[in-house]
PDB file of C-alpha atoms in Angstrom:
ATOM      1  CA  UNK C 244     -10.758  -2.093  11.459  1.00 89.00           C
ATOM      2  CA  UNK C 245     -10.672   0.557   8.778  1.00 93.00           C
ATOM      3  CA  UNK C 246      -7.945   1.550   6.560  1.00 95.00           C
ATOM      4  CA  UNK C 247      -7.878   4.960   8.127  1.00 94.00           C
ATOM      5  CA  UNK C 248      -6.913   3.194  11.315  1.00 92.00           C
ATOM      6  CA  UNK C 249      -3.695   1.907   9.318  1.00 93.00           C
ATOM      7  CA  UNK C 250      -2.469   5.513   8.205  1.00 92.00           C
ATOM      8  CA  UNK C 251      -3.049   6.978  11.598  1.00 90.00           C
ATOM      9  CA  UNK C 252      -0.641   4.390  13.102  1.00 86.00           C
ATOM     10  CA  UNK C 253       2.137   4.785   9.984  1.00 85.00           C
ATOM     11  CA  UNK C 254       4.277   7.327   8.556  1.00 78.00           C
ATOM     12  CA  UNK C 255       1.531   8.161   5.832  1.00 73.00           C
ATOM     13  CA  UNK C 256       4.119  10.458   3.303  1.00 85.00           C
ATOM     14  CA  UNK C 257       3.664   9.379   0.289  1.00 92.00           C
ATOM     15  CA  UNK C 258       6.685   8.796  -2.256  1.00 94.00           C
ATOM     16  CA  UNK C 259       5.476   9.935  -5.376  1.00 96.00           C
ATOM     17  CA  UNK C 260       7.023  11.124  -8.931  1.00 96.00           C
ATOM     18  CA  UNK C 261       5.784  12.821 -11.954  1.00 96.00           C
ATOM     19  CA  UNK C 262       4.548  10.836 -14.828  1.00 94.00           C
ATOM     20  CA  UNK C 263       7.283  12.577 -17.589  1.00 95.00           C
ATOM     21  CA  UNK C 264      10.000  11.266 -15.388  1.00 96.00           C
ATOM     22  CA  UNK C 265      12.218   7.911 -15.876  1.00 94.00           C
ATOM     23  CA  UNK C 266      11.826   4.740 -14.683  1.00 94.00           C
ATOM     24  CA  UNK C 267      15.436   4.945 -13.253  1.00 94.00           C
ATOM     25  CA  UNK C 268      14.263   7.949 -10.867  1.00 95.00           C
ATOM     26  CA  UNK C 269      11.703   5.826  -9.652  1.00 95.00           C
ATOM     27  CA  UNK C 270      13.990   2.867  -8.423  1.00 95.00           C
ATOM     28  CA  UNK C 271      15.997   5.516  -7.346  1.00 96.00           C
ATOM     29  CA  UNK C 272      13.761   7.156  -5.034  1.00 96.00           C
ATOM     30  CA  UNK C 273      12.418   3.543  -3.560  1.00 96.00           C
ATOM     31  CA  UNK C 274      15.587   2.727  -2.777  1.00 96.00           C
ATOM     32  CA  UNK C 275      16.223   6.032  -1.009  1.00 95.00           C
ATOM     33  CA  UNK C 276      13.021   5.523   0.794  1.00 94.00           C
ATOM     34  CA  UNK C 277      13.357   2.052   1.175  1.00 93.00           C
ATOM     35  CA  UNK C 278       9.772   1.722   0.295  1.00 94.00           C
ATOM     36  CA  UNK C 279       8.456  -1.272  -2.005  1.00 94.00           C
ATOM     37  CA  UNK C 280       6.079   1.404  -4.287  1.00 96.00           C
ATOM     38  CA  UNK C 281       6.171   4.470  -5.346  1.00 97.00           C
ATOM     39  CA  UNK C 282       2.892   6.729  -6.636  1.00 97.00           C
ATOM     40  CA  UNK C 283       3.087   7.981 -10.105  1.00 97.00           C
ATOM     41  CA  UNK C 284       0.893  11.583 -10.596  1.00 97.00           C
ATOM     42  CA  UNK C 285       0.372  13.610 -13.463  1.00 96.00           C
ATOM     43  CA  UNK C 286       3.473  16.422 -13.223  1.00 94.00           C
ATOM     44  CA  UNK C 287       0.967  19.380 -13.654  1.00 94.00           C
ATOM     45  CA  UNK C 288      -2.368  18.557 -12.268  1.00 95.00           C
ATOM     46  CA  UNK C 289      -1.067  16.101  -9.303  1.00 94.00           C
ATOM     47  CA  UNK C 290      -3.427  13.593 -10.326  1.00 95.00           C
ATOM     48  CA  UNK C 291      -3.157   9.790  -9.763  1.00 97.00           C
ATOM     49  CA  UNK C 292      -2.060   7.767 -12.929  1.00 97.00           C
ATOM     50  CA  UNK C 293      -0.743   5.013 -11.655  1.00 97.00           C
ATOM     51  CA  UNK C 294       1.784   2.644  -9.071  1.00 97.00           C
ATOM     52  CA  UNK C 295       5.286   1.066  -9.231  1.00 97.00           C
ATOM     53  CA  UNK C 296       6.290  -1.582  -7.287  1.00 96.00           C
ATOM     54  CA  UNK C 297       8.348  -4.861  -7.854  1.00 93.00           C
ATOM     55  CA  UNK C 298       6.075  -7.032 -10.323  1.00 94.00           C
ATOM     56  CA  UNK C 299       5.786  -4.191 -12.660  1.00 95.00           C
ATOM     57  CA  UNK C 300       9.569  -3.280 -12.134  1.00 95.00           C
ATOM     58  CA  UNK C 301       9.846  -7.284 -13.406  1.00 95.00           C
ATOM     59  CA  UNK C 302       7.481  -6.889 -16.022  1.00 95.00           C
ATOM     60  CA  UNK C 303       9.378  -3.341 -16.902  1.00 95.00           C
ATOM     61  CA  UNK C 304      12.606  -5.146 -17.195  1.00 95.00           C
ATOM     62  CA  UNK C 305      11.560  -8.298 -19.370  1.00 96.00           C
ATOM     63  CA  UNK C 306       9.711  -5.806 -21.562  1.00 95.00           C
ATOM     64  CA  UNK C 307      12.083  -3.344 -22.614  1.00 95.00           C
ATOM     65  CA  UNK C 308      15.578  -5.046 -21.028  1.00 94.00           C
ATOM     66  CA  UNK C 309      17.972  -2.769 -20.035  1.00 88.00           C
ATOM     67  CA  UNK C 310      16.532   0.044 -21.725  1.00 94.00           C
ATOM     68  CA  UNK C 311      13.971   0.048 -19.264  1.00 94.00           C
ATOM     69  CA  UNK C 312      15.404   2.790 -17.118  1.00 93.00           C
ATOM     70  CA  UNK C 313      15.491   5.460 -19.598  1.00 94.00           C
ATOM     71  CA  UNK C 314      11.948   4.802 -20.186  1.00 94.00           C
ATOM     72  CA  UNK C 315       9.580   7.163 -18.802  1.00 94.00           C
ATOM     73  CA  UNK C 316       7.402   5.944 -16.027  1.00 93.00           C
ATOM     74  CA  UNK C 317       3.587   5.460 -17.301  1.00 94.00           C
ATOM     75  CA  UNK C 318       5.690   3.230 -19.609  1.00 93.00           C
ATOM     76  CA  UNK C 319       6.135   0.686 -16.765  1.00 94.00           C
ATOM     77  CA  UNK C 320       3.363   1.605 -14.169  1.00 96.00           C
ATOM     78  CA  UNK C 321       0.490  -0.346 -13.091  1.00 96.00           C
ATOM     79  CA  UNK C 322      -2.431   1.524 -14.389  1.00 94.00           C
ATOM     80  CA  UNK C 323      -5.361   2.070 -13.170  1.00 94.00           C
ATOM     81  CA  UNK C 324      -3.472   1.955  -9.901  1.00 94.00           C
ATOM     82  CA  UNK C 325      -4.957   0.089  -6.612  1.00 96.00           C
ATOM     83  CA  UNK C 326      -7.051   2.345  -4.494  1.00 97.00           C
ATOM     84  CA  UNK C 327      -9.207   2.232  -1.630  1.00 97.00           C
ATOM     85  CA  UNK C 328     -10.999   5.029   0.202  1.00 97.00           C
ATOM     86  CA  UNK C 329     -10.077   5.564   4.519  1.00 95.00           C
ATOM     87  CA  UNK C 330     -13.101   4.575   5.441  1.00 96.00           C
ATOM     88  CA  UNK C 331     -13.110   0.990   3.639  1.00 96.00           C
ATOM     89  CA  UNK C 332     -12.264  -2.356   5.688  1.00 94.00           C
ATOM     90  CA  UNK C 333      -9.377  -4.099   6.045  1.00 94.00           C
ATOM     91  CA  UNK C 334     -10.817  -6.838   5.515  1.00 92.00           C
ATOM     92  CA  UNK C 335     -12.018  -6.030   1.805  1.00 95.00           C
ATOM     93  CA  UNK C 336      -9.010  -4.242   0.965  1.00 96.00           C
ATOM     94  CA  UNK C 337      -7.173  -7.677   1.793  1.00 94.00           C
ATOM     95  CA  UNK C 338      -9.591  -9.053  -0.460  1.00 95.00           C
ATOM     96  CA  UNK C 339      -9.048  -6.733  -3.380  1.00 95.00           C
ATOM     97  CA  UNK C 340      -5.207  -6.852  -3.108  1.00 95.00           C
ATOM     98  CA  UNK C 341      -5.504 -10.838  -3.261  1.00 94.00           C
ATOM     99  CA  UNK C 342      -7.939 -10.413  -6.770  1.00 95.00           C
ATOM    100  CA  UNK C 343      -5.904  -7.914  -7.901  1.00 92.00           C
ATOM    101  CA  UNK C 344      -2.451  -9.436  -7.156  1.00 93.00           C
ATOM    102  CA  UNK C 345      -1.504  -6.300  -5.763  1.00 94.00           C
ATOM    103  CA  UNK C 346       0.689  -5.911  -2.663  1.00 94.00           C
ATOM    104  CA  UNK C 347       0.499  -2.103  -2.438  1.00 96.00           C
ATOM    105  CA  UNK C 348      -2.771  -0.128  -2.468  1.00 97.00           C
ATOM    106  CA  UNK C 349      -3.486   3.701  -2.667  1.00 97.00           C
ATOM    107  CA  UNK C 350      -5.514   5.409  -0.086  1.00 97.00           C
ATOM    108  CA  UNK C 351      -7.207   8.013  -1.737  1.00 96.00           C
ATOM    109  CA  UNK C 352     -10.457  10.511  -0.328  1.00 94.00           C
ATOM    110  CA  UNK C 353     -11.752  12.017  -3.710  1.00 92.00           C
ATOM    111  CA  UNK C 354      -8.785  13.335  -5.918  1.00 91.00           C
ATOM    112  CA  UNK C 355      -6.735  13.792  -2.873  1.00 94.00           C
ATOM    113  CA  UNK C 356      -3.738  10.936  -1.880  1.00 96.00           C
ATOM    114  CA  UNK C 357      -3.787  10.352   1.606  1.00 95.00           C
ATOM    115  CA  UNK C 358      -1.131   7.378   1.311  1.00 95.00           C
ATOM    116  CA  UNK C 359      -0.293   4.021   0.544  1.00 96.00           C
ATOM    117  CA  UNK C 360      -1.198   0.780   2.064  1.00 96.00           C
ATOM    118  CA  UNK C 361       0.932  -2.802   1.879  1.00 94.00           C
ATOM    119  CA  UNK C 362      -0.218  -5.584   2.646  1.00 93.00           C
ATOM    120  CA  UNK C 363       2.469  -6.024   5.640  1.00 90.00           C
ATOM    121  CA  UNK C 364       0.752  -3.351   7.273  1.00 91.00           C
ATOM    122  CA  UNK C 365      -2.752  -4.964   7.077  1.00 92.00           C
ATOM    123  CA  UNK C 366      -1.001  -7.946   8.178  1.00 88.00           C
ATOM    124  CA  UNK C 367       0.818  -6.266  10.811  1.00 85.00           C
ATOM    125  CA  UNK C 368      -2.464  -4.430  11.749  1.00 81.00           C
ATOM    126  CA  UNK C 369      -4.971  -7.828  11.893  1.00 80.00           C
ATOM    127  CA  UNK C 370      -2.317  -9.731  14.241  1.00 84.00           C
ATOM    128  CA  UNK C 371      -2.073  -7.105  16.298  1.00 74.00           C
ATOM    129  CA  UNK C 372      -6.340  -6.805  16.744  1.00 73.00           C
ATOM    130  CA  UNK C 373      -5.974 -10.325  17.261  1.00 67.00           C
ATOM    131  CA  UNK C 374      -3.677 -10.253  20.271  1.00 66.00           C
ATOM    132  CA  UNK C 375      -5.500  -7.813  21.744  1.00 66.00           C
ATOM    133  CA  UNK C 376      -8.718  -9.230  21.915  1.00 68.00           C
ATOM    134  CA  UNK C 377      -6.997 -12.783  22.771  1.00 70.00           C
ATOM    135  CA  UNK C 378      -5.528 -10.479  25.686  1.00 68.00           C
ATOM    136  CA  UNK C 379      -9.482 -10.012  26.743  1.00 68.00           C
ATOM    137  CA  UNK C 380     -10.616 -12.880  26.231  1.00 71.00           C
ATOM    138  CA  UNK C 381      -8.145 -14.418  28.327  1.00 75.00           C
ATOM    139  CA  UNK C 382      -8.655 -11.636  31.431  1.00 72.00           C
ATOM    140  CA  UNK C 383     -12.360 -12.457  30.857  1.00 75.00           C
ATOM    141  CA  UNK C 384     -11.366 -16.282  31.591  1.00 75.00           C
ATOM    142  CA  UNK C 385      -9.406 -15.399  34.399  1.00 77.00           C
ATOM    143  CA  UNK C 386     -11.940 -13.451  36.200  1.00 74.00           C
ATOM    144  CA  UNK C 387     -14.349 -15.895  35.932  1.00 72.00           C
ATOM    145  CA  UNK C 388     -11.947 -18.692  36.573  1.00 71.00           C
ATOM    146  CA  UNK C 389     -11.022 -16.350  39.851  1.00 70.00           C
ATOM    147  CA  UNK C 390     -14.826 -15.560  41.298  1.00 74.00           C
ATOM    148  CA  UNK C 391     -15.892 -19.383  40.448  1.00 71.00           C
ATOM    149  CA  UNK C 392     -13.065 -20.201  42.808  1.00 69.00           C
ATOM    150  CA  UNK C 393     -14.275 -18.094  45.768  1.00 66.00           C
TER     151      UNK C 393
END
C-alpha cells in the first residue's frame, strides 16, 4: 500500500501557517482543526520549513515557559520536517516515523505539499488491508471447504 493510497481515502487539506507567525496561532489553528500538526511554510515563497505537533509544543513550552506563545513559530518547529513522497510505502514510512520519533509526516511531490500523514492513519490503513485479505482468505477456505464436501 502506498502513501498516495492514504490521501486519496482522507481529507488531504493541509493546515498550514507562515513561518513569521506565533506559536500561539499555531495551537490556535490545531485546535480549530482539531488536527495533532500543523505545516509551517515560508510566508512568501510557500516553501516547507518545518512541522508542529505535540512533542515540540512540549519541548516549546519547557524551553521558553510561558513565553512560548509569543514566540514565532520556526522558534518551536521541528525542522527539517518529516516527509515522504506519494508514491513511497507504508510500510517504510512506518519505519521512518518509528526512527524519527515522529507521529506526523509530510507528503510532499517535489516543492509541492500534497498533505500530511499520522501514524493513526497508517494504522487505520494496515488493519483495514488486513481484514480484507483475512475476508479472502477465509471465502477461499470456504469454497474449498464447500466443493471438498460435494
Amino acid at each position: 500500500m502506498k502513501i498516495a493510497d492514504i490521501l486519496s481515502a482522507k481529507d488531504a487539506t493541509v493546515q498550514w501557517m507562515g513561518h513569521d507567525q506565533d506559536f500561539s496561532k499555531a495551537l490556535c489553528k490545531m485546535h480549530q482543526a482539531n488536527i495533532g500538526s500543523i505545516v509551517v511554510i515560508h510566508s512568501e515563497t510557500g516553501a516547507l520549513l518545518g512541522l508542529i505537533s505535540q512533542p515540540e509544543i512540549l519541548a516549546g513550552l519547557a524551553k521558553f515557559g510561558n513565553t512560548a506563545l509569543v514566540h514565532c513559530a520556526t522558534d518551536i518547529m521541528r525542522k527539517p520536517s518529516p516527509v515522504c513522497e506519494a508514491r513511497t510505502d507504508v510500510k517504510v514510512v512506518m519505519q521512518q516515523m518509528t526512527q524519527n520519533r515522529s507521529r506526523h509526516v509530510v507528503v510532499t511531490n517535489g516543492d509541492e505539499i500534497l498533505g500530511v500523514v499520522s501514524i493513526g492513519d497508517l494504522v487505520a490503513a494496515q488493519l483495514c488491508e488486513a481484514n480484507l485479505e483475512a475476508g479472502v482468505l477465509r471465502d477461499m477456505a470456504r469454497s474449498h471447504l464447500l466443493s471438498a464436501a460435494t
